[in-house]
């Protein structure tokens, strides 16, 4: 089927959950995607933060080939080689003790929410006073299933499906006073992203995270840090919370974990894990042999190829170049992020939409979130030459379309136009 035929068929056959861009990708190479006509696109989104090693990485291809010949699925009723291997790596990297594997981010969050409720129940049985309320943050995104969506702030995601899971309250982002006021022994967990992704790449403040840690410690509630977008090296450390010197009781991973094969994980302390017993929670597919084997290969590649250092280096370079662009174009109101989880905020949603479309025309893939925010989640293997290409193109587009384009800042050497 060609693109037209696929579009027509999907329009009739699929639930209309996404407004897709009219491009048919057929393969990928490194940091590039290639469409059915052979056009190459520089991918600064990596499948929304999933393809951390880029496309066609030999470690992933090899792990899939080898494991698919041995065993793809076995269920969680039997042992296989992968879960313990992966759990060992993830617990060492995170400073946590135990893992539960799921298929997606939202399921990792569901596991964390269920753990928080079960843990509070365990504490109540021990005579402690701990309620069932979850505190989440304004502008959070934790997923689409009924529990996760209840902790996701945007009303348009929750409201059509009401009533969602009760007993969730939202705290103003980075507002310590609001957190202190809403926290009590009714709370069984505080759930937050160390760097809000969908919310517009906003790192939580040191002060706020410290307060969340101290408050939860004071009652025995759990601090859950969602690292589904920020985790496994995207910010230049295995976990974004490691920038803050704070260790949560629970963390969640997914997106890059198995290099594009669906896999999520919830990691927790030994103490929290005591709340879960056989039969209380489970999954048919989660933590299968294929996904785990690939995840081990991804983890080992990040380590072997020193990709955390690389993310720090290229991330700083990218950040710096965006800062320079901000000085030149008043339409950029803010630049923020950590490692290769970066954003440039523009002065209007209209301009952000135009920039996105113009970048795509010039065959560079980025993303827009929170209306005005250009989000960059490139593969960890991105080079500075790719950053230069993206920045040059952004510069050209902002010169042509930004309000400053009519002013004294208009001069530019021009960006890279592909094709
Ligand atoms: C921080 C965060 N949590 C949870 C999710 C949900 O993950 P998934 O789409 O794999 O269910 C996402 C997805 O974008 C996310 O960014």
Coordinates of C-alpha atoms and ligand atoms in Angstrom, one line a residue:
X1 CA 0.0 0.0 0.0
X2 CA 1.2 3.5 -0.7
X3 CA 0.8 6.5 1.6
X4 CA -2.5 7.5 0.0
X5 CA -4.0 4.0 0.3
X6 CA -2.8 3.7 3.9
X7 CA -4.2 7.1 4.9
X8 CA -7.6 6.1 3.3
X9 CA -7.6 2.7 5.0
X10 CA -6.7 4.1 8.4
X11 CA -9.3 6.8 8.2
X12 CA -11.9 4.1 7.8
X13 CA -10.4 1.4 10.1
X14 CA -8.6 3.0 13.0
X15 CA -9.8 4.8 16.1
X16 CA -8.8 8.5 15.5
X17 CA -6.5 8.8 18.4
X18 CA -3.7 10.6 16.5
X19 CA -3.4 13.2 13.8
X20 CA -0.5 11.7 11.9
X21 CA 1.9 13.7 9.7
X22 CA 1.5 12.5 6.1
X23 CA 4.9 10.8 5.9
X24 CA 5.5 7.1 5.4
X25 CA 8.7 6.0 7.0
X26 CA 10.1 2.7 5.9
X27 CA 13.5 2.4 7.7
X28 CA 16.0 4.2 9.8
X29 CA 19.8 4.6 10.0
X30 CA 21.6 6.1 12.9
X31 CA 19.9 9.4 13.8
X32 CA 18.0 9.5 10.4
X33 CA 14.6 8.2 9.3
X34 CA 14.0 7.4 5.6
X35 CA 10.7 7.7 3.9
X36 CA 9.3 5.6 1.1
X37 CA 10.7 7.9 -1.5
X38 CA 14.2 7.7 0.0
X39 CA 14.2 11.1 1.7
X40 CA 16.3 11.3 4.8
X41 CA 15.0 13.1 7.9
X42 CA 17.1 14.1 10.9
X43 CA 15.2 12.7 13.9
X44 CA 15.4 14.9 17.0
X45 CA 12.4 13.2 18.6
X46 CA 13.4 9.5 18.4
X47 CA 9.9 8.1 18.6
X48 CA 9.1 10.3 21.6
X49 CA 12.2 9.5 23.5
X50 CA 12.3 5.8 22.7
X51 CA 15.0 5.2 20.2
X52 CA 17.9 6.2 22.4
X53 CA 20.5 4.3 20.3
X54 CA 19.0 5.5 17.1
X55 CA 18.0 3.3 14.2
X56 CA 19.6 0.0 13.0
X57 CA 21.9 -0.2 16.0
X58 CA 23.9 -3.5 15.8
X59 CA 23.6 -4.2 19.5
X60 CA 19.8 -4.1 19.3
X61 CA 19.6 -6.0 16.0
X62 CA 21.9 -8.7 17.4
X63 CA 20.0 -9.1 20.7
X64 CA 16.7 -9.4 18.8
X65 CA 18.1 -11.9 16.3
X66 CA 19.8 -14.1 19.0
X67 CA 16.9 -14.0 21.5
X68 CA 14.2 -14.5 18.9
X69 CA 15.8 -17.8 17.9
X70 CA 15.9 -18.9 21.5
X71 CA 12.7 -17.8 23.2
X72 CA 10.3 -14.8 22.7
X73 CA 7.6 -15.4 25.4
X74 CA 7.3 -17.8 28.3
X75 CA 4.9 -16.0 30.7
X76 CA 5.7 -15.0 34.3
X77 CA 4.9 -18.5 35.5
X78 CA 8.4 -19.7 34.6
X79 CA 12.0 -18.4 34.9
X80 CA 14.0 -17.1 32.0
X81 CA 17.4 -15.6 31.8
X82 CA 16.5 -12.0 31.2
X83 CA 14.6 -10.5 34.2
X84 CA 17.3 -11.0 36.9
X85 CA 20.0 -9.8 34.5
X86 CA 18.1 -6.6 33.8
X87 CA 17.0 -6.1 37.4
X88 CA 20.6 -6.4 38.5
X89 CA 21.6 -3.6 36.2
X90 CA 18.6 -1.3 37.0
X91 CA 18.8 -1.7 40.7
X92 CA 22.5 -1.0 40.7
X93 CA 22.1 2.1 38.5
X94 CA 19.1 3.4 40.5
X95 CA 20.1 2.6 44.1
X96 CA 16.8 0.8 44.5
X97 CA 16.3 -2.9 45.4
X98 CA 13.6 -4.6 43.4
X99 CA 12.0 -4.5 40.0
X100 CA 8.6 -5.2 38.4
X101 CA 8.5 -5.3 34.6
X102 CA 5.6 -4.1 32.5
X103 CA 5.0 -3.4 28.8
X104 CA 4.6 0.3 28.8
X105 CA 5.1 3.5 30.8
X106 CA 1.5 3.7 31.9
X107 CA 1.6 0.2 33.3
X108 CA 4.7 1.0 35.2
X109 CA 2.8 3.9 36.8
X110 CA -0.1 1.7 37.5
X111 CA 2.2 -0.7 39.3
X112 CA 3.6 2.2 41.3
X113 CA 0.2 3.5 42.3
X114 CA -1.0 0.1 43.3
X115 CA 2.2 -0.4 45.3
X116 CA 1.6 3.0 47.1
X117 CA -1.9 1.9 48.1
X118 CA -0.8 -1.5 49.2
X119 CA 2.2 -0.1 51.1
X120 CA -0.1 2.3 53.0
X121 CA -2.4 -0.6 53.8
X122 CA 0.6 -2.6 55.1
X123 CA 1.6 0.4 57.3
X124 CA -2.0 0.8 58.6
X125 CA -1.8 -2.9 59.6
X126 CA 1.3 -2.1 61.5
X127 CA -0.6 0.6 63.4
X128 CA 0.5 3.6 61.4
X129 CA -1.9 6.3 60.2
X130 CA -1.5 6.5 56.4
X131 CA -4.3 7.3 54.0
X132 CA -4.9 6.6 50.3
X133 CA -4.4 10.0 48.7
X134 CA -1.9 10.6 45.9
X135 CA -0.4 14.0 45.4
X136 CA 0.6 14.7 41.8
X137 CA 1.8 17.9 40.2
X138 CA 0.1 20.4 37.9
X139 CA 1.2 20.0 34.3
X140 CA 2.2 16.3 35.0
X141 CA 1.9 13.5 32.5
X142 CA 1.9 9.9 33.7
X143 CA -0.1 8.0 31.1
X144 CA -3.5 7.1 29.7
X145 CA -4.8 4.2 31.7
X146 CA -7.4 4.9 34.4
X147 CA -5.0 5.2 37.3
X148 CA -2.2 7.0 35.4
X149 CA -4.6 9.4 33.7
X150 CA -6.1 10.3 37.1
X151 CA -2.6 11.6 38.1
X152 CA -2.2 13.4 34.7
X153 CA -3.0 17.0 35.1
X154 CA -4.5 18.1 31.8
X155 CA -8.2 18.0 32.1
X156 CA -8.8 17.1 28.5
X157 CA -7.1 13.7 29.1
X158 CA -9.2 13.0 32.2
X159 CA -12.6 14.6 31.9
X160 CA -14.1 12.5 29.0
X161 CA -13.4 9.3 31.1
X162 CA -14.7 10.5 34.5
X163 CA -14.9 9.2 37.0
X164 CA -11.2 8.3 37.0
X165 CA -9.4 6.9 40.1
X166 CA -10.4 9.0 43.1
X167 CA -8.2 10.5 45.8
X168 CA -5.8 12.4 43.7
X169 CA -4.9 16.0 44.4
X170 CA -2.7 18.3 42.3
X171 CA 0.0 20.5 43.7
X172 CA 1.2 23.7 42.0
X173 CA 4.5 23.0 40.2
X174 CA 7.6 23.8 42.4
X175 CA 5.3 25.5 45.0
X176 CA 6.7 24.2 48.3
X177 CA 4.0 26.0 50.4
X178 CA 1.2 24.4 48.3
X179 CA 2.9 21.0 48.8
X180 CA 3.2 21.5 52.5
X181 CA -0.4 22.6 52.8
X182 CA -1.8 19.6 50.8
X183 CA 0.5 17.0 52.5
X184 CA -0.8 15.1 55.5
X185 CA -1.0 11.6 56.8
X186 CA -3.9 11.1 54.4
X187 CA -1.2 11.0 51.6
X188 CA 0.2 7.6 50.6
X189 CA 2.5 8.9 47.9
X190 CA 3.8 12.0 46.1
X191 CA 4.2 11.3 42.4
X192 CA 6.2 13.6 40.2
X193 CA 8.5 13.7 37.1
X194 CA 12.0 15.0 37.9
X195 CA 11.8 16.8 34.6
X196 CA 8.3 17.3 33.3
X197 CA 8.3 16.1 29.7
X198 CA 4.9 16.6 28.1
X199 CA 4.4 19.6 30.5
X200 CA 7.1 21.4 28.6
X201 CA 10.5 20.2 29.8
X202 CA 10.4 21.8 33.3
X203 CA 12.9 20.4 35.8
X204 CA 11.5 20.2 39.3
X205 CA 13.4 22.5 41.7
X206 CA 15.9 21.2 44.2
X207 CA 13.9 22.8 47.0
X208 CA 10.7 21.2 45.9
X209 CA 12.2 17.7 45.6
X210 CA 13.9 18.0 48.9
X211 CA 10.6 19.1 50.5
X212 CA 8.8 16.1 48.9
X213 CA 11.5 13.8 50.2
X214 CA 11.3 15.1 53.7
X215 CA 7.5 15.2 53.9
X216 CA 7.1 11.6 52.7
X217 CA 9.9 10.4 55.0
X218 CA 8.1 12.1 57.9
X219 CA 5.0 9.9 57.5
X220 CA 6.2 6.8 55.7
X221 CA 4.4 7.8 52.5
X222 CA 6.2 6.9 49.2
X223 CA 8.1 9.3 46.9
X224 CA 7.5 8.1 43.4
X225 CA 9.6 9.7 40.7
X226 CA 8.5 9.0 37.1
X227 CA 11.5 8.7 34.9
X228 CA 9.7 7.2 31.9
X229 CA 10.8 10.1 29.7
X230 CA 13.9 11.4 31.6
X231 CA 15.4 8.0 32.7
X232 CA 18.1 5.7 31.5
X233 CA 20.6 8.4 30.5
X234 CA 18.5 11.0 28.7
X235 CA 19.5 13.8 31.1
X236 CA 23.2 12.6 31.3
X237 CA 22.7 10.5 34.4
X238 CA 21.0 7.1 34.6
X239 CA 18.1 8.8 36.5
X240 CA 17.3 12.5 36.5
X241 CA 16.8 12.4 40.3
X242 CA 20.5 11.7 40.6
X243 CA 21.2 15.4 39.6
X244 CA 19.5 16.3 42.8
X245 CA 21.1 13.8 45.2
X246 CA 17.6 12.6 46.2
X247 CA 16.7 8.9 46.1
X248 CA 13.0 8.1 45.7
X249 CA 11.2 5.0 47.2
X250 CA 9.9 4.1 43.7
X251 CA 10.8 5.0 40.2
X252 CA 9.4 4.1 36.8
X253 CA 11.0 3.6 33.4
X254 CA 9.8 2.7 29.9
X255 CA 10.5 4.5 26.7
X256 CA 14.2 3.8 25.9
X257 CA 14.4 0.7 28.1
X258 CA 14.4 -1.9 25.4
X259 CA 15.4 0.2 22.4
X260 CA 11.9 0.3 20.8
X261 CA 10.6 -3.1 22.0
X262 CA 7.8 -2.4 24.5
X263 CA 9.0 -2.7 28.1
X264 CA 8.4 -0.8 31.3
X265 CA 9.8 -1.1 34.8
X266 CA 8.9 -0.1 38.3
X267 CA 11.8 -0.1 40.7
X268 CA 11.4 0.2 44.5
X269 CA 13.0 -0.1 47.9
X270 CA 13.1 -3.4 49.7
X271 CA 10.7 -1.9 52.3
X272 CA 8.1 -0.8 49.8
X273 CA 8.4 -4.2 48.0
X274 CA 7.2 -6.0 51.2
X275 CA 3.7 -4.8 50.4
X276 CA 3.3 -7.0 47.3
X277 CA 2.7 -10.7 47.5
X278 CA 2.1 -13.3 44.8
X279 CA -1.2 -12.8 43.0
X280 CA -1.6 -9.2 44.0
X281 CA -0.3 -7.8 40.7
X282 CA 0.9 -9.3 37.4
X283 CA 1.1 -9.2 33.6
X284 CA 1.1 -11.7 30.8
X285 CA 3.7 -10.1 28.6
X286 CA 5.7 -7.8 30.9
X287 CA 9.4 -8.6 31.2
X288 CA 9.4 -11.2 28.5
X289 CA 12.6 -12.8 27.3
X290 CA 12.9 -10.8 24.1
X291 CA 12.3 -7.4 25.7
X292 CA 14.6 -8.1 28.6
X293 CA 17.4 -9.4 26.3
X294 CA 17.2 -6.2 24.2
X295 CA 17.1 -4.0 27.3
X296 CA 20.2 -5.6 28.7
X297 CA 21.9 -5.0 25.3
X298 CA 20.7 -1.3 25.4
X299 CA 21.9 -0.8 29.0
X300 CA 25.3 -2.4 28.3
X301 CA 25.7 -0.3 25.1
X302 CA 25.0 2.9 27.0
X303 CA 27.7 1.9 29.5
X304 CA 30.3 0.5 27.0
X305 CA 30.0 3.4 24.6
X306 CA 30.1 6.0 27.5
X307 CA 26.8 7.4 26.3
X308 CA 26.1 9.2 29.5
X309 CA 29.2 11.3 29.0
X310 CA 28.3 11.8 25.3
X311 CA 24.7 13.0 26.3
X312 CA 26.3 15.5 28.7
X313 CA 28.7 16.7 26.1
X314 CA 26.3 17.0 23.1
X315 CA 23.5 18.1 25.4
X316 CA 25.6 21.0 26.7
X317 CA 26.5 21.9 23.2
X318 CA 22.9 21.8 22.1
X319 CA 21.8 23.9 25.1
X320 CA 24.5 26.5 24.4
X321 CA 23.5 26.8 20.7
X322 CA 19.8 27.2 21.7
X323 CA 20.9 29.9 24.2
X324 CA 22.8 31.7 21.4
X325 CA 19.7 31.4 19.2
X326 CA 17.6 32.9 22.0
X327 CA 19.9 35.9 22.1
X328 CA 19.4 36.5 18.4
X329 CA 15.6 35.8 18.2
X330 CA 13.4 37.5 20.7
X331 CA 10.6 35.0 19.7
X332 CA 12.5 32.4 21.8
X333 CA 11.3 33.2 25.4
X334 CA 13.1 30.4 27.2
X335 CA 15.6 27.6 26.8
X336 CA 15.7 24.8 29.3
X337 CA 16.4 21.1 30.0
X338 CA 19.0 18.6 31.0
X339 CA 21.2 16.5 28.8
X340 CA 19.4 15.6 25.6
X341 CA 16.0 16.5 27.1
X342 CA 15.7 20.1 25.9
X343 CA 13.2 22.7 25.0
X344 CA 13.0 26.1 23.4
X345 CA 9.8 28.0 24.3
X346 CA 8.4 30.4 21.7
X347 CA 6.3 33.4 22.2
X348 CA 3.2 32.0 20.6
X349 CA 1.6 28.7 19.8
X350 CA 1.0 29.9 16.3
X351 CA 4.8 30.4 15.7
X352 CA 5.6 27.1 17.4
X353 CA 3.2 25.4 15.0
X354 CA 4.8 27.1 12.0
X355 CA 8.3 26.3 13.1
X356 CA 7.4 22.6 13.6
X357 CA 5.9 22.4 10.1
X358 CA 8.8 24.3 8.5
X359 CA 11.3 22.0 10.2
X360 CA 9.5 19.0 8.9
X361 CA 9.4 20.5 5.4
X362 CA 13.2 20.8 5.7
X363 CA 13.3 17.2 7.0
X364 CA 14.1 17.7 10.6
X365 CA 11.7 16.1 13.1
X366 CA 11.0 17.8 16.4
X367 CA 7.9 18.0 18.6
X368 CA 5.7 20.7 20.1
X369 CA 4.3 20.3 23.6
X370 CA 2.4 22.6 25.9
X371 CA 1.4 24.7 22.8
X372 CA 4.4 26.9 22.7
X373 CA 7.3 24.6 23.5
X374 CA 9.6 23.0 20.9
X375 CA 10.8 19.7 22.5
X376 CA 14.0 17.9 21.6
X377 CA 14.4 14.3 22.6
X378 CA 17.0 13.0 20.1
X379 CA 18.8 9.7 20.1
X380 CA 21.7 9.6 22.6
X381 CA 24.1 9.0 19.7
X382 CA 23.4 12.5 18.2
X383 CA 26.6 14.3 17.1
X384 CA 27.4 18.0 17.3
X385 CA 27.2 18.2 13.5
X386 CA 23.5 17.2 13.7
X387 CA 23.0 20.0 16.4
X388 CA 24.6 22.5 14.0
X389 CA 22.3 21.4 11.2
X390 CA 19.2 21.7 13.4
X391 CA 20.2 25.1 14.8
X392 CA 21.1 26.5 11.4
X393 CA 17.7 25.4 10.1
X394 CA 15.9 26.8 13.2
X395 CA 17.7 30.1 12.7
X396 CA 16.6 30.4 9.1
X397 CA 13.0 29.6 10.0
X398 CA 12.9 32.0 12.9
X399 CA 14.4 34.7 10.6
X400 CA 11.8 34.0 8.0
X401 CA 8.8 33.6 10.3
X402 CA 9.6 35.1 13.7
X403 CA 8.7 38.7 14.6
X404 CA 12.4 39.6 15.0
X405 CA 12.7 38.8 11.3
X406 CA 11.7 42.3 10.4
X407 CA 14.1 43.9 12.9
X408 CA 17.9 44.4 13.2
X409 CA 18.5 40.8 14.2
X410 CA 17.3 39.5 10.8
X411 CA 20.8 38.8 9.3
X412 CA 21.6 35.1 9.1
X413 CA 24.0 33.0 7.1
X414 CA 21.1 30.6 6.5
X415 CA 20.5 27.2 7.8
X416 CA 20.9 23.8 6.3
X417 CA 18.1 22.9 3.9
X418 CA 18.0 19.2 3.1
X419 CA 17.0 18.2 -0.3
Ligands
LIG1 C1 6.7 11.0 32.1 C2 5.8 10.0 31.4 N1 5.2 9.1 32.2 C3 4.4 8.2 31.6 C4 4.2 8.1 30.3 C5 3.3 7.0 29.7 O1 4.1 6.1 29.0 P1 3.4 5.2 27.9 O2 3.0 6.0 26.7 O3 4.5 4.2 27.5 O4 2.3 4.5 28.5 C6 4.9 9.0 29.5 C7 4.7 9.0 28.0 O5 4.9 9.9 27.3 C8 5.7 10.0 30.1 O6 6.4 10.9 29.3

